[in-house]
Coordinates of C-alpha atoms in Angstrom, one line a residue:
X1 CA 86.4 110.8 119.8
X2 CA 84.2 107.7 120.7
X3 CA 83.5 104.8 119.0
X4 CA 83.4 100.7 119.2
X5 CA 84.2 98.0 116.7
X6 CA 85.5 94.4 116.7
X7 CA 88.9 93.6 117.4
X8 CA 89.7 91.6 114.1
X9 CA 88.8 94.3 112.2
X10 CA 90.9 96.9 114.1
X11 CA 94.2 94.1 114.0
X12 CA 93.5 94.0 110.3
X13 CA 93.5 97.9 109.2
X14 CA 96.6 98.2 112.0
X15 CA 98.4 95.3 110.0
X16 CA 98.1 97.2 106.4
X17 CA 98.8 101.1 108.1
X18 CA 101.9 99.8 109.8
X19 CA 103.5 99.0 106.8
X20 CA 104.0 102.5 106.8
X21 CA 105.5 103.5 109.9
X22 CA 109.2 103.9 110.7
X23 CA 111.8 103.4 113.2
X24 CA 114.6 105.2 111.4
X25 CA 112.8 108.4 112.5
X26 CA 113.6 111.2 115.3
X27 CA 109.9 112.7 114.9
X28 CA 107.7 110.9 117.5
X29 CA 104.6 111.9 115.2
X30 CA 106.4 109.6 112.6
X31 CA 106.1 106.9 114.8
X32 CA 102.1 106.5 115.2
X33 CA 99.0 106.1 113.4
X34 CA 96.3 108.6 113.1
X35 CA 92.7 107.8 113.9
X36 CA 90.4 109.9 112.8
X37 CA 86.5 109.2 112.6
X38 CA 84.7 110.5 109.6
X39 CA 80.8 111.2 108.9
X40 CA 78.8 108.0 108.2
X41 CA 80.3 106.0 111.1
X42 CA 83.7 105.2 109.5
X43 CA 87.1 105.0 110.7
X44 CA 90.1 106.1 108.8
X45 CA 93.6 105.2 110.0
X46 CA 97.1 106.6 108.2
X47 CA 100.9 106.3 108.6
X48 CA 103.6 107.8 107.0
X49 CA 107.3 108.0 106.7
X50 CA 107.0 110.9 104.5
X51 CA 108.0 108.5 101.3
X52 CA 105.1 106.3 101.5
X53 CA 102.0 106.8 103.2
X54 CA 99.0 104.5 103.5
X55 CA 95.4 105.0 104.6
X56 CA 92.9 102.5 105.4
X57 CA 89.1 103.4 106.0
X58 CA 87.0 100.8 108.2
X59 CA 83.2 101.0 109.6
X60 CA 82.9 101.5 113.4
X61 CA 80.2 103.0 115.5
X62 CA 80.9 106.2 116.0
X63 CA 79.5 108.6 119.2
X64 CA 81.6 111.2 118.9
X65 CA 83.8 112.9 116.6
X66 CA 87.5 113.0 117.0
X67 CA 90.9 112.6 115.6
X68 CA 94.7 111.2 117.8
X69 CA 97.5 109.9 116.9
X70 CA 99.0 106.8 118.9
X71 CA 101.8 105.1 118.8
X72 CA 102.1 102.7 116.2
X73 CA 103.6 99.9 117.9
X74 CA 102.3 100.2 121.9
X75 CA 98.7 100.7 120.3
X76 CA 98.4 97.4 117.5
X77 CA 100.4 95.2 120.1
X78 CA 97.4 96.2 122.6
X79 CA 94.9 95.3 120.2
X80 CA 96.4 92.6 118.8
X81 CA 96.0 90.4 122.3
X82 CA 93.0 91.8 123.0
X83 CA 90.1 88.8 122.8
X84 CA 88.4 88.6 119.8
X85 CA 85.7 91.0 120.5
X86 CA 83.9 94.8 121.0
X87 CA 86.7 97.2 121.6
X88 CA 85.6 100.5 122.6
X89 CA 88.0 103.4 122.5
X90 CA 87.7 106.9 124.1
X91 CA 89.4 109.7 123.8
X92 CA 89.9 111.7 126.9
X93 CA 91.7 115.3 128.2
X94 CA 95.5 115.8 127.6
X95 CA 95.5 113.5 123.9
X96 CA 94.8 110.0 126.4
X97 CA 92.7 106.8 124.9
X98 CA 90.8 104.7 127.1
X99 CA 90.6 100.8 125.2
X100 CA 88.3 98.4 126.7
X101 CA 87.8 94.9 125.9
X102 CA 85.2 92.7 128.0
X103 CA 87.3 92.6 131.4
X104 CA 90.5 94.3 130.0
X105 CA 91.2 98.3 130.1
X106 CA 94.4 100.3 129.0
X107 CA 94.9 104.2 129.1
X108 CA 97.4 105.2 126.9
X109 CA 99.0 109.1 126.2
X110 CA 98.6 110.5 122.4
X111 CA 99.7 113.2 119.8
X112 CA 97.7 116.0 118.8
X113 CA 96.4 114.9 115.2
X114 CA 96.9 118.6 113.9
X115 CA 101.2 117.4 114.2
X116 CA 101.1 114.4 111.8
X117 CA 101.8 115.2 108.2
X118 CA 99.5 116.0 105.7
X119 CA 99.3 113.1 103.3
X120 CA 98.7 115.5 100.4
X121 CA 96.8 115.0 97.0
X122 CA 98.0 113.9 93.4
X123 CA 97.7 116.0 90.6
X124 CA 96.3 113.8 88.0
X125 CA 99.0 114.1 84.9
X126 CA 98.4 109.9 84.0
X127 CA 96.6 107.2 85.2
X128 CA 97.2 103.5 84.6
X129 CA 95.3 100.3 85.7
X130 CA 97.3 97.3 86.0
X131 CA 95.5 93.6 86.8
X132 CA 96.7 92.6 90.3
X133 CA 98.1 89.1 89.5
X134 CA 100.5 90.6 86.6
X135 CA 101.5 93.4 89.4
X136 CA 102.5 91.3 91.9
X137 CA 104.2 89.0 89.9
X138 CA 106.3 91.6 88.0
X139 CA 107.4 93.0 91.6
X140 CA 108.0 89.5 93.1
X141 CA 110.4 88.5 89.6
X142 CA 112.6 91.9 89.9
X143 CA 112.0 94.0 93.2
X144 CA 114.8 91.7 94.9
X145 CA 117.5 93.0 92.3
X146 CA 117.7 96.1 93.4
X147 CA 120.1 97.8 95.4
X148 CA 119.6 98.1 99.4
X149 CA 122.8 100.8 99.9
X150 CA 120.8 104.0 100.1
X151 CA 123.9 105.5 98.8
X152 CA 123.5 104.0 95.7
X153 CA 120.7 106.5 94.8
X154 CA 118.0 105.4 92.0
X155 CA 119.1 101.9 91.7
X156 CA 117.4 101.5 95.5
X157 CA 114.2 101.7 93.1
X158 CA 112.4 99.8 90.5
X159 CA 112.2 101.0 87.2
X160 CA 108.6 101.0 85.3
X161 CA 109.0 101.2 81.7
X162 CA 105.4 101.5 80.3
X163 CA 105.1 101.5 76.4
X164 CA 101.9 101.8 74.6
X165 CA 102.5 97.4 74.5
X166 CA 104.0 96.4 77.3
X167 CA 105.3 96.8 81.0
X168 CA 108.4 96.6 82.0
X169 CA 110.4 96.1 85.3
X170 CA 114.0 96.9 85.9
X171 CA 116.1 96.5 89.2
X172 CA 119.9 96.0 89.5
X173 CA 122.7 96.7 92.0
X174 CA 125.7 96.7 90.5
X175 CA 126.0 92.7 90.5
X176 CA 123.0 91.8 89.4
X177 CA 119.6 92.7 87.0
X178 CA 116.2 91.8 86.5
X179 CA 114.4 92.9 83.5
X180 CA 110.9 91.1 83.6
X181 CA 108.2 91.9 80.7
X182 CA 104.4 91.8 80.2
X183 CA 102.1 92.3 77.5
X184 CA 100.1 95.3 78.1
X185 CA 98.0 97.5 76.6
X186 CA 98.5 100.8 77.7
X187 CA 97.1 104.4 76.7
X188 CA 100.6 106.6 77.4
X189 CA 103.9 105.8 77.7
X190 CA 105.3 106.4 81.0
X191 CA 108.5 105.9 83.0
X192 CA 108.6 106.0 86.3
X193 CA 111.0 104.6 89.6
X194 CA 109.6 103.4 92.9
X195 CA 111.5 102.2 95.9
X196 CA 111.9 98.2 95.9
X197 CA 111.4 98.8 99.8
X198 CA 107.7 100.6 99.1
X199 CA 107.0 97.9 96.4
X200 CA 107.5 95.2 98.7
X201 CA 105.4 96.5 101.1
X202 CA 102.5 97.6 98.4
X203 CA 102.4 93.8 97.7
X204 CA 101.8 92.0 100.8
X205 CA 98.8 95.0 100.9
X206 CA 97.2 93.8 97.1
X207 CA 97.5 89.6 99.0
X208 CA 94.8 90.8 100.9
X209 CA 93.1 92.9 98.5
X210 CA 89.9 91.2 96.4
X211 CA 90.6 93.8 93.6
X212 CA 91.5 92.2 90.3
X213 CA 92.8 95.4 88.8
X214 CA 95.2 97.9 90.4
X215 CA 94.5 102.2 89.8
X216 CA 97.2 104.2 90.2
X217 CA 97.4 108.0 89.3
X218 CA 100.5 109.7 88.9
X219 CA 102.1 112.8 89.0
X220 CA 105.8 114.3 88.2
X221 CA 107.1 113.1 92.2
X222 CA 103.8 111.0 93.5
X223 CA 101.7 108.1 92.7
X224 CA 98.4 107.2 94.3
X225 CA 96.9 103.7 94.1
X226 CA 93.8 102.7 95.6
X227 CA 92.5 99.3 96.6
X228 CA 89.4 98.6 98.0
X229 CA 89.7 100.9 101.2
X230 CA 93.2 101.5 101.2
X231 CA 94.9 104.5 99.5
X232 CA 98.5 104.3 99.2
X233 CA 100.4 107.4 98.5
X234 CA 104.1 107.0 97.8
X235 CA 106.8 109.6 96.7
X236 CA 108.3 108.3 93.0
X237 CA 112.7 108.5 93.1
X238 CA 114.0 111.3 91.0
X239 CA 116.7 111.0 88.7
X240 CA 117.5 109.3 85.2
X241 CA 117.7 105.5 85.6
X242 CA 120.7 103.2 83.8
X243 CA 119.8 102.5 80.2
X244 CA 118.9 98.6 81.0
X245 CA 118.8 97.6 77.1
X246 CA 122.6 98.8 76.6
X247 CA 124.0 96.3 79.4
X248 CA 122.3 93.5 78.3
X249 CA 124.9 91.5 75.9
X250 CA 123.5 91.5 72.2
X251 CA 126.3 88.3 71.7
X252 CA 126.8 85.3 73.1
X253 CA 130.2 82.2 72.5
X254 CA 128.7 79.8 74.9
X255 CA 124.6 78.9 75.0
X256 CA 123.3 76.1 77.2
X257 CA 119.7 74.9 78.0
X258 CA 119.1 73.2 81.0
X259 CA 116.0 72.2 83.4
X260 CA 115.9 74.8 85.8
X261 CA 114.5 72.4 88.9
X262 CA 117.0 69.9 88.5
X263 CA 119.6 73.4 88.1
X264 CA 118.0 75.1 91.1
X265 CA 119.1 71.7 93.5
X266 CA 122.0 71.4 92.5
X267 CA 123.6 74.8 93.4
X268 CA 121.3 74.3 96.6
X269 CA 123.6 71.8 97.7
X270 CA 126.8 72.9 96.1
X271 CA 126.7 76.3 98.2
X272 CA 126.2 73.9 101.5
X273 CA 130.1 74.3 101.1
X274 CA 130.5 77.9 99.9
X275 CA 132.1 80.0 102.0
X276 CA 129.9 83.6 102.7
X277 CA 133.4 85.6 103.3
X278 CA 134.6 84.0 99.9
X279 CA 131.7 85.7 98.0
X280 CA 129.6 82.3 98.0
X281 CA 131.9 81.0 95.3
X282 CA 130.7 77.8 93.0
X283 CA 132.2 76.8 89.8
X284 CA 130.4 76.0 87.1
X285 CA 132.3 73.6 84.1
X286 CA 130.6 73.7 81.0
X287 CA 131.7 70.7 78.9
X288 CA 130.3 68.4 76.3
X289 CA 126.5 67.4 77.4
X290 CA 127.5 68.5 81.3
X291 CA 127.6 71.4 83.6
X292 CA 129.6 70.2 86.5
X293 CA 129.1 72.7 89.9
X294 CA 131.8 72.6 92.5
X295 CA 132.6 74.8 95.6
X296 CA 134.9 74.2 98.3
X297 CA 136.1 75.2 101.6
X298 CA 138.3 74.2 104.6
X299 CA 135.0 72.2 105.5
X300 CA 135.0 70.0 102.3
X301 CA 134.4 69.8 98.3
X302 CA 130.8 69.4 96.6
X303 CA 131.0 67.9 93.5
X304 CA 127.5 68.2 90.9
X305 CA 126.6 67.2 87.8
X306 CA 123.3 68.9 85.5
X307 CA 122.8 67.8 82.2
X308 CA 122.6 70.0 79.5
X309 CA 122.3 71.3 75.7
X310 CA 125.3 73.2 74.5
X311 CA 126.2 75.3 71.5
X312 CA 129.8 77.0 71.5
X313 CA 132.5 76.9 73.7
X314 CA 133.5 75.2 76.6
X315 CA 134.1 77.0 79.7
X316 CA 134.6 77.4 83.6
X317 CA 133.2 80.7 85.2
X318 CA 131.6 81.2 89.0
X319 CA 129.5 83.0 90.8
X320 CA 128.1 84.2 93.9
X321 CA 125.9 81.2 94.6
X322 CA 122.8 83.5 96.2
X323 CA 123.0 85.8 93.3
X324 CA 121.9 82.6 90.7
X325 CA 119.8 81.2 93.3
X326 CA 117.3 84.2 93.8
X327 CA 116.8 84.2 89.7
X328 CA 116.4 80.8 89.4
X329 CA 113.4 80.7 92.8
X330 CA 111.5 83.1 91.1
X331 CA 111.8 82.0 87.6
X332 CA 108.5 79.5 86.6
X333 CA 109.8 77.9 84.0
X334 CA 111.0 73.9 83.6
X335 CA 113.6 74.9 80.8
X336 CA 116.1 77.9 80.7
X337 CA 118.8 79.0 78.9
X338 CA 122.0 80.4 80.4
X339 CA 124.0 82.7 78.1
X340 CA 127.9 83.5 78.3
X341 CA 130.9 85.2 76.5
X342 CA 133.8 84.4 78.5
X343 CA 135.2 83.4 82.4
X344 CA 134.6 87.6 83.3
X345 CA 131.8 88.4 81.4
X346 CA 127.8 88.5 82.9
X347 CA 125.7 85.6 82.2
X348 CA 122.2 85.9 81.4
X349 CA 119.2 84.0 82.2
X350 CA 116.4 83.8 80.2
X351 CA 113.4 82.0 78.9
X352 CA 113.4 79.0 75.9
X353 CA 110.8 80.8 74.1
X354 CA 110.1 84.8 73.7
X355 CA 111.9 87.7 76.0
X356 CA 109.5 87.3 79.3
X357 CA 112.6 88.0 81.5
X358 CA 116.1 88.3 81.4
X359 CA 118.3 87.9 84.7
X360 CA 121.8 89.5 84.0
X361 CA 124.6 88.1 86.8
X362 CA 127.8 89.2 87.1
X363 CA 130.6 86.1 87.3
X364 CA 133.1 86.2 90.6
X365 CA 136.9 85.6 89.0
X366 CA 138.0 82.3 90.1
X367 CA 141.8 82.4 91.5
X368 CA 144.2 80.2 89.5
X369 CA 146.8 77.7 91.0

C-alpha cells in the first residue's frame, strides 16, 4: 500500500473511525483502524468493538494497493501533529508504515488486515429515513436517561418505538425516564433498542454530516445507517424492553406550572449546598402561588423561591438535584408543568401544551425530625 493525501483530511476520517475503537478490549486487533485502499483512488478506514463498527471512505492518491491495520491511538496522535500538509504513507515488509510529512518521518509496526473483524452486511427486513435535526434532538432529550451499569441489561439502551405516526424514544434507569415524541410518518411499525453509549457517539458523527435525512436499514440484531461517506454498523440489544406507558402515572393530586428558566436557576444554586453522599438532596415546598427550594449541609442552608400556578394539594417532596436538572437543560420550553401524587411518588415533567415529552423522576424520602 502506497498513497498520499492531506493531513486535515486524514485527522478528520481518524476523528469519526475512532469513535469506534475500544480500550476495554484484550484483542490488540480491536484496538486499531484498518486502512485499506480501494479502486478509483479511495481510502476506506474502519473500527470496531464488535457492537458498533464505523467506516469512513476518503479520496487519496493511490500507487499501490494495500490493506493494515494500525493502532488507533499511536497512528491519529501522529497525524494529528503532523503540519497541515501531504502525508505520504508506505507500507513496508513485516506489517510496518512509513508516514512522512515535509521534514517529519515515523515508522511504525502493524497488524495483518486479514485479523480484524469482518464488519458484515445487513439483511434488509426494514428501512426507515429519519431527518437529521429530529434524530439528534430525540437522542440529545432521552439518551442521558438511560442506565450506564452494564448489569442492568436492556435499560443500557434506548428504546425506538416507531408507529405508522410517530417516533418515540424511551431511556430510564431505575430513577429516572425520558419518553420524548415526534410526529412522523412512517411506512412500518418497528421497535427496536440501541445502546445510549452507540447513540451518543452516532450523533457527534451526523454534527459533522451535511445530510438532512438519516437511512438506516435494519435487521432482527443489526442496523446500518449511512451518511455521506460514513457507514455505521451497530449491533441492536436483545430482549423485551419495560412497558414505558404503564409507569407513567395516569393521575395526578398536585399540578403546578412554572417558567422553566427561572426553575432551572434556582435548583442551580440550591444544589451549591447539596451534599453528593446525601443523594444531592433539595426540598421542594409547594404552597399557595410558591415553590420554595431548600438544601442544606454542614456547609450552610440555601433558601429559593419560584413562582408558580397551582391546582391541588400542597406538598414537600425532594429530589436528587442532578436528576431534575438534566430534564430541565434539555427541555426548550419557557413554561412546564410538574405533576405529583404524594411526598414518595415520581413526578413528571412535561410540556404546557400536547405530549412532546414526559420526564418521569423518582422523589428521594426526606428524613423527619
Amino acid at each position: 500500500m502506497h498513497f498520499t493525501c492531506t493531513q486535515q483530511t486524514l485527522s478528520k476520517a481518524l476523528n469519526t473511525v475512532s469513535k469506534a475503537v475500544t480500550t476495554r478490549t484484550t484483542l490488540p486487533i480491536l484496538k486499531g483502524i484498518l486502512l485499506e485502499t480501494t479502486g478509483d483512488n479511495q481510502l476506506r478506514l474502519s473500527a470496531s468493538d464488535l457492537d458498533l463498527s464505523i467506516e469512513k471512505t476518503i479520496t487519496v492518491s493511490v500507487s499501490e494497493p494495500g490493506a493494515i491495520v494500525v493502532s488507533a491511538r499511536l497512528f491519529s496522535d501522529i497525524i494529528r501533529k503532523l503540519p497541515n500538509d501531504t502525508i505520504e504513507i508506505h507500507q513496508m515488509e513485516n506489517n510496518q508504515i512509513l508516514i512522512r510529512c515535509m521534514s517529519s518521518e515515523f515508522t511504525i509496526v502493524g497488524l495483518p488486515a486479514d485479523e480484524f473483524p469482518n464488519i458484515g452486511i445487513v439483511l434488509e427486513q426494514q428501512s426507515l429515513f429519519i431527518e437529521k435535526e429530529i434524530l439528534k434532538e430525540l437522542i440529545k432529550k432521552t439518551s442521558f436517561a438511560a442506565s450506564i451499569d452494564e448489569s442492568k441489561g436492556i435499560i443500557v439502551g434506548v428504546l425506538m418505538d416507531i408507529s405508522l405516526e410517530q417516533i418515540t424514544m424511551v431511556a430510564l434507569d431505575g430513577f429516572r425516564m425520558a419518553v420524548n415524541r415526534e410526529k412522523m410518518d412512517n411506512k412500518q411499525e418497528q421497535r427496536l433498542v440501541i445502546a445510549a453509549r452507540i447513540l451518543n457517539e452516532i450523533n457527534k458523527i451526523m454534527m459533522d454530516s451535511e445530510e438532512e435525512t438519516i437511512s438506516m436499514i435494519l435487521d432482527e440484531k443489526k442496523a446500518v445507517i449511512t451518511m455521506q461517506d460514513t457507514r455505521i454498523v451497530l449491533r441492536l440489544l436483545e430482549g423485551e424492553f419495560i412497558k414505558y406507558n404503564d409507569i407513567l402515572p395516569k393521575n395526578y393530586n398536585c399540578r403546578v406550572i412554572l417558567n422553566r428558566s427561572d426553575f432551572l436557576e434556582s435548583i442551580e444554586r440550591a444544589s451549591l449546598l447539596a451534599k453528593e453522599g446525601k443523594n444531592n438532596l433539595v426540598k421542594f415546598s409547594i404552597e399557595g402561588e410558591s415553590m420554595e427550594i431548600t438544601s442544606r449541609s454542614e456547609e450552610g442552608t440555601v433558601r429559593e423561591t419560584v413562582m408558580i400556578e397551582k391546582l391541588g394539594d400542597n406538598l414537600e417532596i425532594g429530589f436528587n438535584s442532578k436528576y431534575v436538572l438534566d430534564v430541565l437543560k434539555v427541555v426548550t420550553d419557557e413554561q412546564i408543568i410538574l405533576q405529583f401524587n404524594s411526598s414518595i411518588s415520581p413526578c413528571v415533567i412535561k410540556p404546557v401544551e400536547g405530549n412532546a415529552f414526559e420526564y418521569l423522576v423518582l422523589p428521594v424520602r426526606i428524613a423527619t425530625n
